[in-house]
């Protein structure tokens, strides 16, 4: 089993920045992809970003390209999502997820999930 715990959510003003983190534990040797998703009230879950833990290749959803950056430390099993130029429409619960394959992020169907952390962008 793999456990994921998100942290770092909170309230931020439009145009501001925030970093959310994901601590991964358990059978991490089976994990080759870390993904971030978000879900706003009344909306479907959206893929935000993904990183391959094998070669560091990153992927982003169209709505966050150029504003968000995913990074992490394989040795520490900690993965971060740095969010810049935040907009009110970025308000959502942000979930960290993990799987053996990056393809699972594109499918929106990763195996392991955290409980989420709320990010609110408001004046």
JSON list of C-alpha atoms in Angstrom, two decimals:
[
{"chain": "A", "resi": 1, "resn": "UNK", "atom": "CA", "xyz": [0.00, 0.00, 0.00]},
{"chain": "A", "resi": 2, "resn": "UNK", "atom": "CA", "xyz": [0.96, 3.60, -0.57]},
{"chain": "A", "resi": 3, "resn": "UNK", "atom": "CA", "xyz": [-0.11, 6.54, 1.56]},
{"chain": "A", "resi": 4, "resn": "UNK", "atom": "CA", "xyz": [-0.21, 10.17, 0.42]},
{"chain": "A", "resi": 5, "resn": "UNK", "atom": "CA", "xyz": [-0.71, 13.23, 2.61]},
{"chain": "A", "resi": 6, "resn": "UNK", "atom": "CA", "xyz": [-1.13, 16.70, 1.17]},
{"chain": "A", "resi": 7, "resn": "UNK", "atom": "CA", "xyz": [-0.26, 19.90, 2.98]},
{"chain": "A", "resi": 8, "resn": "UNK", "atom": "CA", "xyz": [0.13, 23.61, 2.33]},
{"chain": "A", "resi": 9, "resn": "UNK", "atom": "CA", "xyz": [-3.32, 24.63, 1.25]},
{"chain": "A", "resi": 10, "resn": "UNK", "atom": "CA", "xyz": [-4.84, 27.91, 2.39]},
{"chain": "A", "resi": 11, "resn": "UNK", "atom": "CA", "xyz": [-6.16, 31.30, 1.42]},
{"chain": "A", "resi": 12, "resn": "UNK", "atom": "CA", "xyz": [-4.24, 33.41, -1.06]},
{"chain": "A", "resi": 13, "resn": "UNK", "atom": "CA", "xyz": [-5.03, 36.61, -2.92]},
{"chain": "A", "resi": 14, "resn": "UNK", "atom": "CA", "xyz": [-5.40, 36.70, -6.70]},
{"chain": "A", "resi": 15, "resn": "UNK", "atom": "CA", "xyz": [-1.99, 37.03, -8.32]},
{"chain": "A", "resi": 16, "resn": "UNK", "atom": "CA", "xyz": [-0.32, 35.43, -5.34]},
{"chain": "A", "resi": 17, "resn": "UNK", "atom": "CA", "xyz": [1.63, 32.21, -4.98]},
{"chain": "A", "resi": 18, "resn": "UNK", "atom": "CA", "xyz": [1.26, 29.07, -2.92]},
{"chain": "A", "resi": 19, "resn": "UNK", "atom": "CA", "xyz": [3.02, 25.72, -2.75]},
{"chain": "A", "resi": 20, "resn": "UNK", "atom": "CA", "xyz": [1.22, 22.52, -1.84]},
{"chain": "A", "resi": 21, "resn": "UNK", "atom": "CA", "xyz": [3.18, 19.42, -0.91]},
{"chain": "A", "resi": 22, "resn": "UNK", "atom": "CA", "xyz": [2.61, 15.68, -0.98]},
{"chain": "A", "resi": 23, "resn": "UNK", "atom": "CA", "xyz": [4.37, 13.26, 1.34]},
{"chain": "A", "resi": 24, "resn": "UNK", "atom": "CA", "xyz": [4.40, 9.71, 0.01]},
{"chain": "A", "resi": 25, "resn": "UNK", "atom": "CA", "xyz": [5.05, 6.65, 2.15]},
{"chain": "A", "resi": 26, "resn": "UNK", "atom": "CA", "xyz": [4.67, 2.87, 2.01]},
{"chain": "A", "resi": 27, "resn": "UNK", "atom": "CA", "xyz": [5.58, 0.77, -1.03]},
{"chain": "A", "resi": 28, "resn": "UNK", "atom": "CA", "xyz": [7.03, 3.70, -2.95]},
{"chain": "A", "resi": 29, "resn": "UNK", "atom": "CA", "xyz": [9.22, 1.39, -5.01]},
{"chain": "A", "resi": 30, "resn": "UNK", "atom": "CA", "xyz": [6.12, 0.63, -7.09]},
{"chain": "A", "resi": 31, "resn": "UNK", "atom": "CA", "xyz": [5.42, 4.30, -7.82]},
{"chain": "A", "resi": 32, "resn": "UNK", "atom": "CA", "xyz": [6.68, 5.89, -11.03]},
{"chain": "A", "resi": 33, "resn": "UNK", "atom": "CA", "xyz": [4.23, 8.75, -11.45]},
{"chain": "A", "resi": 34, "resn": "UNK", "atom": "CA", "xyz": [3.00, 11.45, -9.08]},
{"chain": "A", "resi": 35, "resn": "UNK", "atom": "CA", "xyz": [0.03, 13.50, -10.14]},
{"chain": "A", "resi": 36, "resn": "UNK", "atom": "CA", "xyz": [-1.96, 16.47, -8.92]},
{"chain": "A", "resi": 37, "resn": "UNK", "atom": "CA", "xyz": [-5.66, 16.87, -9.53]},
{"chain": "A", "resi": 38, "resn": "UNK", "atom": "CA", "xyz": [-8.17, 19.42, -8.36]},
{"chain": "A", "resi": 39, "resn": "UNK", "atom": "CA", "xyz": [-11.90, 19.60, -7.96]},
{"chain": "A", "resi": 40, "resn": "UNK", "atom": "CA", "xyz": [-13.85, 22.80, -7.54]},
{"chain": "A", "resi": 41, "resn": "UNK", "atom": "CA", "xyz": [-17.41, 22.83, -6.13]},
{"chain": "A", "resi": 42, "resn": "UNK", "atom": "CA", "xyz": [-19.87, 21.70, -8.75]},
{"chain": "A", "resi": 43, "resn": "UNK", "atom": "CA", "xyz": [-17.16, 20.84, -11.26]},
{"chain": "A", "resi": 44, "resn": "UNK", "atom": "CA", "xyz": [-15.53, 17.65, -12.45]},
{"chain": "A", "resi": 45, "resn": "UNK", "atom": "CA", "xyz": [-12.10, 16.64, -11.24]},
{"chain": "A", "resi": 46, "resn": "UNK", "atom": "CA", "xyz": [-9.32, 18.08, -13.39]},
{"chain": "A", "resi": 47, "resn": "UNK", "atom": "CA", "xyz": [-5.77, 16.89, -13.97]},
{"chain": "A", "resi": 48, "resn": "UNK", "atom": "CA", "xyz": [-3.37, 19.66, -12.98]},
{"chain": "A", "resi": 49, "resn": "UNK", "atom": "CA", "xyz": [0.11, 18.23, -13.30]},
{"chain": "A", "resi": 50, "resn": "UNK", "atom": "CA", "xyz": [2.12, 15.02, -13.30]},
{"chain": "A", "resi": 51, "resn": "UNK", "atom": "CA", "xyz": [5.75, 14.06, -12.97]},
{"chain": "A", "resi": 52, "resn": "UNK", "atom": "CA", "xyz": [7.58, 10.87, -13.86]},
{"chain": "A", "resi": 53, "resn": "UNK", "atom": "CA", "xyz": [9.72, 9.77, -10.95]},
{"chain": "A", "resi": 54, "resn": "UNK", "atom": "CA", "xyz": [11.93, 7.86, -13.40]},
{"chain": "A", "resi": 55, "resn": "UNK", "atom": "CA", "xyz": [13.17, 10.70, -15.58]},
{"chain": "A", "resi": 56, "resn": "UNK", "atom": "CA", "xyz": [11.51, 13.83, -14.18]},
{"chain": "A", "resi": 57, "resn": "UNK", "atom": "CA", "xyz": [9.37, 14.51, -17.26]},
{"chain": "A", "resi": 58, "resn": "UNK", "atom": "CA", "xyz": [6.54, 16.86, -16.35]},
{"chain": "A", "resi": 59, "resn": "UNK", "atom": "CA", "xyz": [3.06, 17.36, -17.73]},
{"chain": "A", "resi": 60, "resn": "UNK", "atom": "CA", "xyz": [0.52, 20.13, -17.16]},
{"chain": "A", "resi": 61, "resn": "UNK", "atom": "CA", "xyz": [-3.11, 20.79, -17.79]},
{"chain": "A", "resi": 62, "resn": "UNK", "atom": "CA", "xyz": [-3.79, 23.60, -20.25]},
{"chain": "A", "resi": 63, "resn": "UNK", "atom": "CA", "xyz": [-5.34, 25.85, -17.61]},
{"chain": "A", "resi": 64, "resn": "UNK", "atom": "CA", "xyz": [-2.17, 25.92, -15.48]},
{"chain": "A", "resi": 65, "resn": "UNK", "atom": "CA", "xyz": [0.64, 25.79, -18.05]},
{"chain": "A", "resi": 66, "resn": "UNK", "atom": "CA", "xyz": [3.18, 28.53, -17.43]},
{"chain": "A", "resi": 67, "resn": "UNK", "atom": "CA", "xyz": [1.86, 29.22, -13.93]},
{"chain": "A", "resi": 68, "resn": "UNK", "atom": "CA", "xyz": [2.29, 25.96, -12.01]},
{"chain": "A", "resi": 69, "resn": "UNK", "atom": "CA", "xyz": [5.45, 23.91, -11.52]},
{"chain": "A", "resi": 70, "resn": "UNK", "atom": "CA", "xyz": [5.67, 20.35, -10.23]},
{"chain": "A", "resi": 71, "resn": "UNK", "atom": "CA", "xyz": [8.85, 19.14, -8.60]},
{"chain": "A", "resi": 72, "resn": "UNK", "atom": "CA", "xyz": [10.02, 16.73, -5.99]},
{"chain": "A", "resi": 73, "resn": "UNK", "atom": "CA", "xyz": [12.65, 14.75, -4.21]},
{"chain": "A", "resi": 74, "resn": "UNK", "atom": "CA", "xyz": [12.66, 11.03, -4.91]},
{"chain": "A", "resi": 75, "resn": "UNK", "atom": "CA", "xyz": [14.90, 10.30, -1.93]},
{"chain": "A", "resi": 76, "resn": "UNK", "atom": "CA", "xyz": [12.62, 12.19, 0.46]},
{"chain": "A", "resi": 77, "resn": "UNK", "atom": "CA", "xyz": [9.41, 11.02, -1.25]},
{"chain": "A", "resi": 78, "resn": "UNK", "atom": "CA", "xyz": [8.08, 14.57, -1.16]},
{"chain": "A", "resi": 79, "resn": "UNK", "atom": "CA", "xyz": [6.50, 16.22, -4.18]},
{"chain": "A", "resi": 80, "resn": "UNK", "atom": "CA", "xyz": [5.52, 19.85, -4.54]},
{"chain": "A", "resi": 81, "resn": "UNK", "atom": "CA", "xyz": [3.22, 21.88, -6.72]},
{"chain": "A", "resi": 82, "resn": "UNK", "atom": "CA", "xyz": [4.25, 25.52, -6.86]},
{"chain": "A", "resi": 83, "resn": "UNK", "atom": "CA", "xyz": [1.38, 27.72, -7.99]},
{"chain": "A", "resi": 84, "resn": "UNK", "atom": "CA", "xyz": [2.01, 31.25, -9.23]},
{"chain": "A", "resi": 85, "resn": "UNK", "atom": "CA", "xyz": [-0.24, 33.97, -10.63]},
{"chain": "A", "resi": 86, "resn": "UNK", "atom": "CA", "xyz": [-3.19, 32.35, -8.91]},
{"chain": "A", "resi": 87, "resn": "UNK", "atom": "CA", "xyz": [-6.69, 33.16, -10.10]},
{"chain": "A", "resi": 88, "resn": "UNK", "atom": "CA", "xyz": [-10.05, 32.80, -8.35]},
{"chain": "A", "resi": 89, "resn": "UNK", "atom": "CA", "xyz": [-10.83, 29.95, -10.74]},
{"chain": "A", "resi": 90, "resn": "UNK", "atom": "CA", "xyz": [-7.91, 28.00, -9.25]},
{"chain": "A", "resi": 91, "resn": "UNK", "atom": "CA", "xyz": [-9.95, 27.63, -6.07]},
{"chain": "A", "resi": 92, "resn": "UNK", "atom": "CA", "xyz": [-10.43, 23.92, -5.46]},
{"chain": "A", "resi": 93, "resn": "UNK", "atom": "CA", "xyz": [-9.48, 20.95, -3.34]},
{"chain": "A", "resi": 94, "resn": "UNK", "atom": "CA", "xyz": [-6.11, 19.77, -4.60]},
{"chain": "A", "resi": 95, "resn": "UNK", "atom": "CA", "xyz": [-5.39, 16.05, -4.51]},
{"chain": "A", "resi": 96, "resn": "UNK", "atom": "CA", "xyz": [-2.09, 14.24, -4.80]},
{"chain": "A", "resi": 97, "resn": "UNK", "atom": "CA", "xyz": [-2.15, 10.84, -6.49]},
{"chain": "A", "resi": 98, "resn": "UNK", "atom": "CA", "xyz": [0.32, 8.12, -7.40]},
{"chain": "A", "resi": 99, "resn": "UNK", "atom": "CA", "xyz": [0.54, 5.20, -9.78]},
{"chain": "A", "resi": 100, "resn": "UNK", "atom": "CA", "xyz": [2.96, 2.98, -11.68]},
{"chain": "A", "resi": 101, "resn": "UNK", "atom": "CA", "xyz": [2.40, 4.78, -14.97]},
{"chain": "A", "resi": 102, "resn": "UNK", "atom": "CA", "xyz": [2.09, 8.37, -16.17]},
{"chain": "A", "resi": 103, "resn": "UNK", "atom": "CA", "xyz": [-0.67, 7.23, -18.51]},
{"chain": "A", "resi": 104, "resn": "UNK", "atom": "CA", "xyz": [-2.95, 6.84, -15.49]},
{"chain": "A", "resi": 105, "resn": "UNK", "atom": "CA", "xyz": [-2.80, 10.61, -14.90]},
{"chain": "A", "resi": 106, "resn": "UNK", "atom": "CA", "xyz": [-3.95, 11.28, -18.45]},
{"chain": "A", "resi": 107, "resn": "UNK", "atom": "CA", "xyz": [-6.80, 8.86, -17.83]},
{"chain": "A", "resi": 108, "resn": "UNK", "atom": "CA", "xyz": [-7.62, 10.58, -14.53]},
{"chain": "A", "resi": 109, "resn": "UNK", "atom": "CA", "xyz": [-7.47, 7.21, -12.84]},
{"chain": "A", "resi": 110, "resn": "UNK", "atom": "CA", "xyz": [-4.45, 6.85, -10.57]},
{"chain": "A", "resi": 111, "resn": "UNK", "atom": "CA", "xyz": [-4.35, 4.06, -8.00]},
{"chain": "A", "resi": 112, "resn": "UNK", "atom": "CA", "xyz": [-3.46, 5.87, -4.77]},
{"chain": "A", "resi": 113, "resn": "UNK", "atom": "CA", "xyz": [-4.95, 9.16, -3.54]},
{"chain": "A", "resi": 114, "resn": "UNK", "atom": "CA", "xyz": [-4.53, 11.58, -0.71]},
{"chain": "A", "resi": 115, "resn": "UNK", "atom": "CA", "xyz": [-7.44, 13.24, 1.06]},
{"chain": "A", "resi": 116, "resn": "UNK", "atom": "CA", "xyz": [-6.80, 16.64, -0.47]},
{"chain": "A", "resi": 117, "resn": "UNK", "atom": "CA", "xyz": [-5.98, 20.14, 0.66]},
{"chain": "A", "resi": 118, "resn": "UNK", "atom": "CA", "xyz": [-8.16, 23.20, 0.03]},
{"chain": "A", "resi": 119, "resn": "UNK", "atom": "CA", "xyz": [-6.76, 26.15, -1.90]},
{"chain": "A", "resi": 120, "resn": "UNK", "atom": "CA", "xyz": [-8.87, 29.29, -1.92]},
{"chain": "A", "resi": 121, "resn": "UNK", "atom": "CA", "xyz": [-7.99, 32.25, -4.12]},
{"chain": "A", "resi": 122, "resn": "UNK", "atom": "CA", "xyz": [-9.91, 35.30, -3.03]},
{"chain": "A", "resi": 123, "resn": "UNK", "atom": "CA", "xyz": [-9.32, 39.00, -2.29]}
]
